[in-house]
Short mmCIF file of N, CA and C in Angstrom, two decimals:
data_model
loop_
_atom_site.label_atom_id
_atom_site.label_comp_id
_atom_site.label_asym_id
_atom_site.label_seq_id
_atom_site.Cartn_x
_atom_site.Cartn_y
_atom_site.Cartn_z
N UNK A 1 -22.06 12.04 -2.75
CA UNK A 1 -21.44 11.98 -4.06
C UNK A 1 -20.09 11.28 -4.00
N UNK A 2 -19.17 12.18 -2.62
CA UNK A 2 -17.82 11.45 -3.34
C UNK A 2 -17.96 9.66 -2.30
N UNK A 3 -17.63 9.18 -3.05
CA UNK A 3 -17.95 7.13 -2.08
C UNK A 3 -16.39 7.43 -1.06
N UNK A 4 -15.58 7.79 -1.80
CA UNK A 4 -14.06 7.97 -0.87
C UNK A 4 -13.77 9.00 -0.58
N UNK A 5 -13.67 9.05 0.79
CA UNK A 5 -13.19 10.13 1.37
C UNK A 5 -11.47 9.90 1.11
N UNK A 6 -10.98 9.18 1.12
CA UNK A 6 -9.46 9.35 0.78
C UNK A 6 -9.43 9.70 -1.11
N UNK A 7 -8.91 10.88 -0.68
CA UNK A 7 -8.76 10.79 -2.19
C UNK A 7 -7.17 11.39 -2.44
N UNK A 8 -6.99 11.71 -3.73
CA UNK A 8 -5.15 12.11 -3.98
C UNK A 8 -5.51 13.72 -3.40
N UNK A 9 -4.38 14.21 -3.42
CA UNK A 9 -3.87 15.63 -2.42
C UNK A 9 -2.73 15.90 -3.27
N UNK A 10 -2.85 16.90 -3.18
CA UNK A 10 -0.84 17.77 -3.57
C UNK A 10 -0.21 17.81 -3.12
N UNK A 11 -0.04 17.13 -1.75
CA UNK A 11 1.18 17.23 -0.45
C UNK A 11 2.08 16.84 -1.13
N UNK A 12 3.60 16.94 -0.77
CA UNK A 12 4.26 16.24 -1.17
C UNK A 12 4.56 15.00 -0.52
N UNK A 13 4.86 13.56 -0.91
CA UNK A 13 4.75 12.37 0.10
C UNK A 13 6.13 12.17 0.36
N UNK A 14 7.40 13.11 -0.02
CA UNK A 14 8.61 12.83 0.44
C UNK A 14 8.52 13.88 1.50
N UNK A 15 7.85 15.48 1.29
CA UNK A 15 8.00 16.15 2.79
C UNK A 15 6.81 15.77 3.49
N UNK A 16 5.91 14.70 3.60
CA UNK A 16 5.51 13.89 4.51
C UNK A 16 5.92 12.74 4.97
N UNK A 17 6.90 11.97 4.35
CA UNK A 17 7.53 11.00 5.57
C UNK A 17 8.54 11.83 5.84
N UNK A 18 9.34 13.02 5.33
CA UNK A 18 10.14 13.70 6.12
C UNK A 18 10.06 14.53 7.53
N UNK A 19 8.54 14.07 7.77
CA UNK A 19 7.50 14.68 8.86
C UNK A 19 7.32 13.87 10.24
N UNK A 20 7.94 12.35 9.69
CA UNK A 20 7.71 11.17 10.38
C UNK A 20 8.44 11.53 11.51
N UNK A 21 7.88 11.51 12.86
CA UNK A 21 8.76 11.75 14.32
C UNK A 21 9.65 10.66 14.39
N UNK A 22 9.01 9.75 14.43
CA UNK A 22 9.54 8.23 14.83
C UNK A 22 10.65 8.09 13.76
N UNK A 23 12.15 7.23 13.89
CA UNK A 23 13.23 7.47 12.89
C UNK A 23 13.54 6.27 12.62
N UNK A 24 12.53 5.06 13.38
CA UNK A 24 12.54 4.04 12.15
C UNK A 24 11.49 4.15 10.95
N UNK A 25 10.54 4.27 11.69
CA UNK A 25 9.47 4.26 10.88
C UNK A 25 9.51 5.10 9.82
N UNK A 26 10.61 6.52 9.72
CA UNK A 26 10.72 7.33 9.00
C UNK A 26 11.98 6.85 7.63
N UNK A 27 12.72 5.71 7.93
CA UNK A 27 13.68 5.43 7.40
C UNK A 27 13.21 4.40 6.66
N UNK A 28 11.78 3.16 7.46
CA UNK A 28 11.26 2.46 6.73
C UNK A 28 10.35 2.91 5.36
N UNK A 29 9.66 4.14 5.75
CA UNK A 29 9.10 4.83 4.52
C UNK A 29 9.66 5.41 3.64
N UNK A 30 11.13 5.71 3.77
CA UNK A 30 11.62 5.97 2.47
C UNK A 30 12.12 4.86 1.43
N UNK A 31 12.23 3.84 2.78
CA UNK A 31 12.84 2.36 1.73
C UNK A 31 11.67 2.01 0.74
N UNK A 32 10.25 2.05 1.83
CA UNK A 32 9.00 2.10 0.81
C UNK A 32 8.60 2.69 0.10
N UNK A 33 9.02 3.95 -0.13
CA UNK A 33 8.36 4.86 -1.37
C UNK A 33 9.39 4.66 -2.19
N UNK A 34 10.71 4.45 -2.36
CA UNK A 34 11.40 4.07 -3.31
C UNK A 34 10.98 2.64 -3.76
N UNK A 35 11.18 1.68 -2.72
CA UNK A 35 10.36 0.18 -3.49
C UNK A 35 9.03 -0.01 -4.49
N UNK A 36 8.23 1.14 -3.75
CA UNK A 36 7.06 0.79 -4.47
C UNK A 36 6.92 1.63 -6.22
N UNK A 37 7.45 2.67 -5.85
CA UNK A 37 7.79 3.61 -6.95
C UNK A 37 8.57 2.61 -7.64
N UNK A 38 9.41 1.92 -7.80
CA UNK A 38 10.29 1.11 -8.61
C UNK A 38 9.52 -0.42 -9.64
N UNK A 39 8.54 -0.60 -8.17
CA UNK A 39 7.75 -1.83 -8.99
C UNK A 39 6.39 -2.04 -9.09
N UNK A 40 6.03 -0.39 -9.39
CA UNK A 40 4.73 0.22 -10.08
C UNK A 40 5.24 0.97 -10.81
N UNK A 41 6.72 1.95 -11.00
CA UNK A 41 6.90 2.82 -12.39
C UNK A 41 5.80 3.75 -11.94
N UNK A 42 5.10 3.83 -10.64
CA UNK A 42 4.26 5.53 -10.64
C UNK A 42 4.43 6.02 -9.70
N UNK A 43 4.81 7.22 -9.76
CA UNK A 43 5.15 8.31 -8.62
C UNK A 43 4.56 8.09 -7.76
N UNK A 44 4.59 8.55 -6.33
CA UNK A 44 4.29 8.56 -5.39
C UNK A 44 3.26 9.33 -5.14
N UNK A 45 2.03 9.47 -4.72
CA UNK A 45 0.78 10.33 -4.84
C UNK A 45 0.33 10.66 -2.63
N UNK A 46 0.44 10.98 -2.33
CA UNK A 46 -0.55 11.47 -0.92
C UNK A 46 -2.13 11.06 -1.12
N UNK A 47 -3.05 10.20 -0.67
CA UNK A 47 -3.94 10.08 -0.59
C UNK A 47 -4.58 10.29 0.93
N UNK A 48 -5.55 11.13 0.51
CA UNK A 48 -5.75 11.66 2.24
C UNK A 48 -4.39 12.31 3.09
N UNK A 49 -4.84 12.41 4.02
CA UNK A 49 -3.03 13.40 5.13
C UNK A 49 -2.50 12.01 5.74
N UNK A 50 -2.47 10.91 5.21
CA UNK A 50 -1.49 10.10 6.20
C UNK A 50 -0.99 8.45 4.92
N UNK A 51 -1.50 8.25 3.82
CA UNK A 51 -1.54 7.34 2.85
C UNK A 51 -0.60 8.10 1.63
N UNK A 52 0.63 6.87 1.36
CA UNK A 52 1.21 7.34 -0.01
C UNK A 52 1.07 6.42 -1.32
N UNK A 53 0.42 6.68 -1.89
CA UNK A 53 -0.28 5.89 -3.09
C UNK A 53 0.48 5.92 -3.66
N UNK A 54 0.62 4.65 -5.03
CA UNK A 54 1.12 4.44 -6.31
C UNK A 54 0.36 3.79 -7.13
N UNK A 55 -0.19 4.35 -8.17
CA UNK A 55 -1.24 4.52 -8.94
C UNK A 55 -2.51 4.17 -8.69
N UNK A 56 -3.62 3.88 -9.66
CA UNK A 56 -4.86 3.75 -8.87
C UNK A 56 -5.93 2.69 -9.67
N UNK A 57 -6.97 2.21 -9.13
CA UNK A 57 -7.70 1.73 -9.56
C UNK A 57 -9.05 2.17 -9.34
N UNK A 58 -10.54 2.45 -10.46
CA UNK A 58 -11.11 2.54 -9.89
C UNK A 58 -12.64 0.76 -9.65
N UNK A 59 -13.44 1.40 -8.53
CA UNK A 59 -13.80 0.69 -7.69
C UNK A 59 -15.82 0.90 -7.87
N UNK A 60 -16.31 -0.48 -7.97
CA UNK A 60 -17.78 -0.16 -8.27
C UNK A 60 -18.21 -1.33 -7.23
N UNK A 61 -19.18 -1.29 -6.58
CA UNK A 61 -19.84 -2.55 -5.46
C UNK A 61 -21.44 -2.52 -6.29
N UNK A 62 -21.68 -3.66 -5.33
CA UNK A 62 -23.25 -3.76 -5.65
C UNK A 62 -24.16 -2.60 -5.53
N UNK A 63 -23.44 -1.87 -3.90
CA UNK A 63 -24.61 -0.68 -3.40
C UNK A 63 -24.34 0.10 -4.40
N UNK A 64 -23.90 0.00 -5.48
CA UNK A 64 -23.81 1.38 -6.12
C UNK A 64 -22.70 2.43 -5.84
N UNK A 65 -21.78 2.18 -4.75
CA UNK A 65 -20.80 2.87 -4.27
C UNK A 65 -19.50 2.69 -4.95
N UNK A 66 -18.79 3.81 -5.79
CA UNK A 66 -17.95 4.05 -6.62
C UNK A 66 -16.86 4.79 -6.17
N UNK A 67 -15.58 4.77 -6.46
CA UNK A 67 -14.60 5.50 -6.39
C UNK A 67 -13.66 4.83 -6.82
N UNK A 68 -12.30 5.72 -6.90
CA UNK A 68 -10.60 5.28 -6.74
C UNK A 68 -10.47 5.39 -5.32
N UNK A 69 -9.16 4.67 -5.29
CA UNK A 69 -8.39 4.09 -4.83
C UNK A 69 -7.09 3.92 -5.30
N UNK A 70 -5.89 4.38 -4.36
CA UNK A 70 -4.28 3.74 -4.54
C UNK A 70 -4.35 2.30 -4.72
N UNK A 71 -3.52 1.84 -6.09
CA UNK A 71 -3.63 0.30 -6.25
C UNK A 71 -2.48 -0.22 -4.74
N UNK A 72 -2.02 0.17 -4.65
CA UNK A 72 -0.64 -0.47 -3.58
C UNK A 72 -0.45 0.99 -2.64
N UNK A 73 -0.27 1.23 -1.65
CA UNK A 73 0.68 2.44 -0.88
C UNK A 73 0.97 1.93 0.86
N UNK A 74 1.11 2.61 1.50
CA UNK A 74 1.04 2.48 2.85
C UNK A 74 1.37 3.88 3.84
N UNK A 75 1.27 3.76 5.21
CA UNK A 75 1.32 4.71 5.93
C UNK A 75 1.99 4.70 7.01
N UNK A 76 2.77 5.32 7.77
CA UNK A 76 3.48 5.40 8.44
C UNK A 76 2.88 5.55 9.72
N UNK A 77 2.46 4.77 10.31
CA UNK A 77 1.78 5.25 11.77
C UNK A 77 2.14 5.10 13.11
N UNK A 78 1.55 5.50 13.77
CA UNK A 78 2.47 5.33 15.24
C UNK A 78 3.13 4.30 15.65
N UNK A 79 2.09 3.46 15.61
CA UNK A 79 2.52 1.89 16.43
C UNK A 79 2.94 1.30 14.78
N UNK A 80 2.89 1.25 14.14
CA UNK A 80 3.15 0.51 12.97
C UNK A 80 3.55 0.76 11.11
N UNK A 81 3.88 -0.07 10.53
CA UNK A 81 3.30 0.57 8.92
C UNK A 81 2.04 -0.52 8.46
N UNK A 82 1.68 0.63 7.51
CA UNK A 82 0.47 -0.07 7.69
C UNK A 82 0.14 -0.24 5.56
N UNK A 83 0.54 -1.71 4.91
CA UNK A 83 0.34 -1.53 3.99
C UNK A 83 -0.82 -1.76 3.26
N UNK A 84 -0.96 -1.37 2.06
CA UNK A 84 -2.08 -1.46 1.31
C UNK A 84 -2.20 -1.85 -0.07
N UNK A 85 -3.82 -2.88 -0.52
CA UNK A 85 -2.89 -3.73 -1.57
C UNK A 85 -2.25 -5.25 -1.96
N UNK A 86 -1.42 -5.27 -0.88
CA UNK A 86 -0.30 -6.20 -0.73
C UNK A 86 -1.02 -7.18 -0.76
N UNK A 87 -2.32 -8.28 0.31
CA UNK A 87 -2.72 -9.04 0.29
C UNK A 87 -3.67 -9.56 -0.68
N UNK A 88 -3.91 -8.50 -2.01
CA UNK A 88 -5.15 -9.45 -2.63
C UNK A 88 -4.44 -10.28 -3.72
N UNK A 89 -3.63 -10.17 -4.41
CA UNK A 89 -3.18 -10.76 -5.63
C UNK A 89 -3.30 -12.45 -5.47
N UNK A 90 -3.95 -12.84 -5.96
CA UNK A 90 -3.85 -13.91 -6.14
C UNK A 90 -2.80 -15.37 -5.72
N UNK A 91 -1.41 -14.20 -6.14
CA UNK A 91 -0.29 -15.19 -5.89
C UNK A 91 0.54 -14.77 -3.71
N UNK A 92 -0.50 -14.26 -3.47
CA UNK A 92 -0.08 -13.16 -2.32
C UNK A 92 -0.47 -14.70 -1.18
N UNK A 93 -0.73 -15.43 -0.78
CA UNK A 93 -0.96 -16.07 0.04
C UNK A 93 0.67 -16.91 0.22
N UNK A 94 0.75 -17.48 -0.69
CA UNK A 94 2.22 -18.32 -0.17
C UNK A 94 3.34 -16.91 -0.02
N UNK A 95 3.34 -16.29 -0.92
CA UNK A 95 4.59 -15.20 -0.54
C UNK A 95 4.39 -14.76 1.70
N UNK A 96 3.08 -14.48 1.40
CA UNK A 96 2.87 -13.87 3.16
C UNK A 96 3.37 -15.09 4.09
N UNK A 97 3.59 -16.17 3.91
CA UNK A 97 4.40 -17.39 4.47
C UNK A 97 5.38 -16.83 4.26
N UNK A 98 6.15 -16.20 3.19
CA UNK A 98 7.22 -16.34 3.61
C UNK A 98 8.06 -15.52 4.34
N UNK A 99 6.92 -14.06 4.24
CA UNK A 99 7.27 -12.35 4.32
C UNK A 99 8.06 -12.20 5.75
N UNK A 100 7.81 -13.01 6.58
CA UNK A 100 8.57 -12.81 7.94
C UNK A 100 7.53 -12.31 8.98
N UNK A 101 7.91 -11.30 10.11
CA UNK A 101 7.05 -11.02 10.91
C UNK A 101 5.88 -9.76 10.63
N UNK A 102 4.49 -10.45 10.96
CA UNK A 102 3.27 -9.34 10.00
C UNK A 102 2.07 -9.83 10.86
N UNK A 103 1.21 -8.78 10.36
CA UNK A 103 -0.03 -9.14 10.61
C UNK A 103 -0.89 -8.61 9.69
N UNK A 104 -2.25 -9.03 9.32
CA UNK A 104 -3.07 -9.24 8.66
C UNK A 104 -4.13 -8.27 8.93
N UNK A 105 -4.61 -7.37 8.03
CA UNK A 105 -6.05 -6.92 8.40
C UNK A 105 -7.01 -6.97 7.54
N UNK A 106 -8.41 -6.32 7.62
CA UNK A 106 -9.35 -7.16 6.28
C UNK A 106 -8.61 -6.68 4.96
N UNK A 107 -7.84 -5.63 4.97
CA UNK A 107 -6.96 -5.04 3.52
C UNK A 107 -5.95 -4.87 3.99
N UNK A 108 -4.98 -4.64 4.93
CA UNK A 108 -4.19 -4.12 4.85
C UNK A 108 -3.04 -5.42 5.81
N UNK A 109 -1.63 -4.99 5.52
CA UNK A 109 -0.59 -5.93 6.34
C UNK A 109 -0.55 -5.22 7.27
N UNK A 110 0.51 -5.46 8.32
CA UNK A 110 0.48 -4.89 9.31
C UNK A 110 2.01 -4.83 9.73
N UNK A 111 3.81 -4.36 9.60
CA UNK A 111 4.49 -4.68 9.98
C UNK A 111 4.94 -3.55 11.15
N UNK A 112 5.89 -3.76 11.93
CA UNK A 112 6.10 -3.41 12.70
C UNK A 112 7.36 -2.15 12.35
N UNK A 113 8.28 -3.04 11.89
CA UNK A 113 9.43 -2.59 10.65
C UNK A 113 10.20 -3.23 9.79
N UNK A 114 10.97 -2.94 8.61
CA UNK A 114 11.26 -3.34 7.97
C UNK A 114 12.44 -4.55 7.78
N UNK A 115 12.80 -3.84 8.98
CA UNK A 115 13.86 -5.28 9.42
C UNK A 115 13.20 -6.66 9.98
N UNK A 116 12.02 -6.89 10.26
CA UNK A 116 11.33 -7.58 10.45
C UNK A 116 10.64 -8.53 9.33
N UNK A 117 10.76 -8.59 8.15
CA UNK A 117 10.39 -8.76 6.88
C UNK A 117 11.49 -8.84 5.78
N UNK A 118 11.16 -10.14 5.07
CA UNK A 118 12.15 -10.39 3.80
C UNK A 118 11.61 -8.75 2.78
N UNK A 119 12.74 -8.08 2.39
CA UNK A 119 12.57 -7.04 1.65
C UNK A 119 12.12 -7.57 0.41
N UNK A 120 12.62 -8.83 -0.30
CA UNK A 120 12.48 -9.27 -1.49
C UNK A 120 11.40 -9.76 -1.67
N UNK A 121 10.34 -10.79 -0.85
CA UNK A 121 9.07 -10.83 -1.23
C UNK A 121 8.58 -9.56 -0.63
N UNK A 122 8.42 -8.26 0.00
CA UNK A 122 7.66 -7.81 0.22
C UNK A 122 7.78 -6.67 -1.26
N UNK A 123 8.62 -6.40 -1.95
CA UNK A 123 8.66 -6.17 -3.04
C UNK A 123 7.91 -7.22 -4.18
N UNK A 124 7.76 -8.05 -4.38
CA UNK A 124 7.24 -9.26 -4.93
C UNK A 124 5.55 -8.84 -4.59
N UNK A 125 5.00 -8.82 -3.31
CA UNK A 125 3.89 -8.48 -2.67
C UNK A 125 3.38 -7.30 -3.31
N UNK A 126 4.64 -6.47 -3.47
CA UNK A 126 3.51 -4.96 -3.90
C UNK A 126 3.82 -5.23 -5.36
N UNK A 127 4.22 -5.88 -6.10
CA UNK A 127 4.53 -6.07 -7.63
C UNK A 127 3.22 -6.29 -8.37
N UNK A 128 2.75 -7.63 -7.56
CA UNK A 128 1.97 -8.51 -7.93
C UNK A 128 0.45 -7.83 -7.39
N UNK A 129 0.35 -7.16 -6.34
CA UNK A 129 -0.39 -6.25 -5.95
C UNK A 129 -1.04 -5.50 -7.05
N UNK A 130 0.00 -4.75 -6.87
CA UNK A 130 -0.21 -3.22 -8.15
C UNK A 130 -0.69 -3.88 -9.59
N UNK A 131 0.10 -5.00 -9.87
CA UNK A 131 -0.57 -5.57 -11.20
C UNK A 131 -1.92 -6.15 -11.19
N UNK A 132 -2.24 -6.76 -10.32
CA UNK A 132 -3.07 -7.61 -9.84
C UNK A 132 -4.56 -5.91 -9.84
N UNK A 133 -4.22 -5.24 -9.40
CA UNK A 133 -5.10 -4.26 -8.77
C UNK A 133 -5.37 -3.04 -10.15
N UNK A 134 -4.37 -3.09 -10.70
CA UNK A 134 -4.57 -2.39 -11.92
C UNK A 134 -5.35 -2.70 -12.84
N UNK A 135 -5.00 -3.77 -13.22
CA UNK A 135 -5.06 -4.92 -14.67
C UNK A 135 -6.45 -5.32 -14.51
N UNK A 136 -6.11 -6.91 -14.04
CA UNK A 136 -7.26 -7.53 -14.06
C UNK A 136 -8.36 -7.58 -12.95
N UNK A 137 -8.42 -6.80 -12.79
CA UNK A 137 -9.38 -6.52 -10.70
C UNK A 137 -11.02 -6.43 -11.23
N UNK A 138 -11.84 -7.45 -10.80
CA UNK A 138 -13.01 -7.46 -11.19
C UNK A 138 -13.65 -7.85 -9.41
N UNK A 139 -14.55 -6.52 -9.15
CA UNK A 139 -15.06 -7.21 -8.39
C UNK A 139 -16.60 -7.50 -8.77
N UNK A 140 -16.97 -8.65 -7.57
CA UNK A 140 -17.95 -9.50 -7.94
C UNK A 140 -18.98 -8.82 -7.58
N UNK A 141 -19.89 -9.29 -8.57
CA UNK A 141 -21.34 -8.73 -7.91
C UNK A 141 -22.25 -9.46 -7.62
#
């Protein structure tokens, strides 16, 4: 029944990056839950025990497989942050030229930390993201 196993939670996602061992990675996620909260206008949501969402979209494929999904969030993980989102928008290819040091996965970026990355397009990235993922998001069948 449920297609996503990540789904929203009641945690709170400020006393979960306040949970973060690591004290960059813990300092980078607060810069991110304030950024993203600022240029989505939606609270911060826990999806699953390790993902902090800002708002959602939902999601239909060919197989018939349905759910939501956080339009934009990311996660704080050991070796990395890990965002989500960021790469589909349309206008997201020249900005990732310019984003600084990253890596790529089939959905998600990949940075190391935040000092590593222009703050201003990566704000731009989740803008255009979240709109992009909200709004007009059609996938193909």
């Amino acid at each position: 029944m449920s297609a996503n196993k990540t789904a929203p939670t009641a945690v709170d996602p400020a006393q979960f990056i306040s949970a973060v061992s690591h004290p960059t990675r813990r300092a980078d996620a607060e810069v991110l839950l304030r950024m993203m909260e600022e240029v989505s206008g939606e609270p911060a949501v826990m999806w699953g025990p390790t993902i902090v969402g800002f708002g959602s979209y939902h999601y239909k494929y060919e197989s018939g497989r349905e759910g939501d999904a956080s339009a934009i969030g990311f996660s704080p993980r050991a070796a990395n942050l890990a965002l989500y989102g960021l790469t589909i928008a349309p206008t997201a290819g020249p900005l990732l030229e310019k984003l600084g040091k990253c890596k790529r996965g089939a959905s998600c970026l990949y940075v190391n930390k935040l000092a590593d990355v222009d703050l201003d397009v990566l704000a731009r990235l989740a803008r255009d993201g979240y709109r992009y993922m909200t709004g007009v998001v059609h996938h193909s069948s």
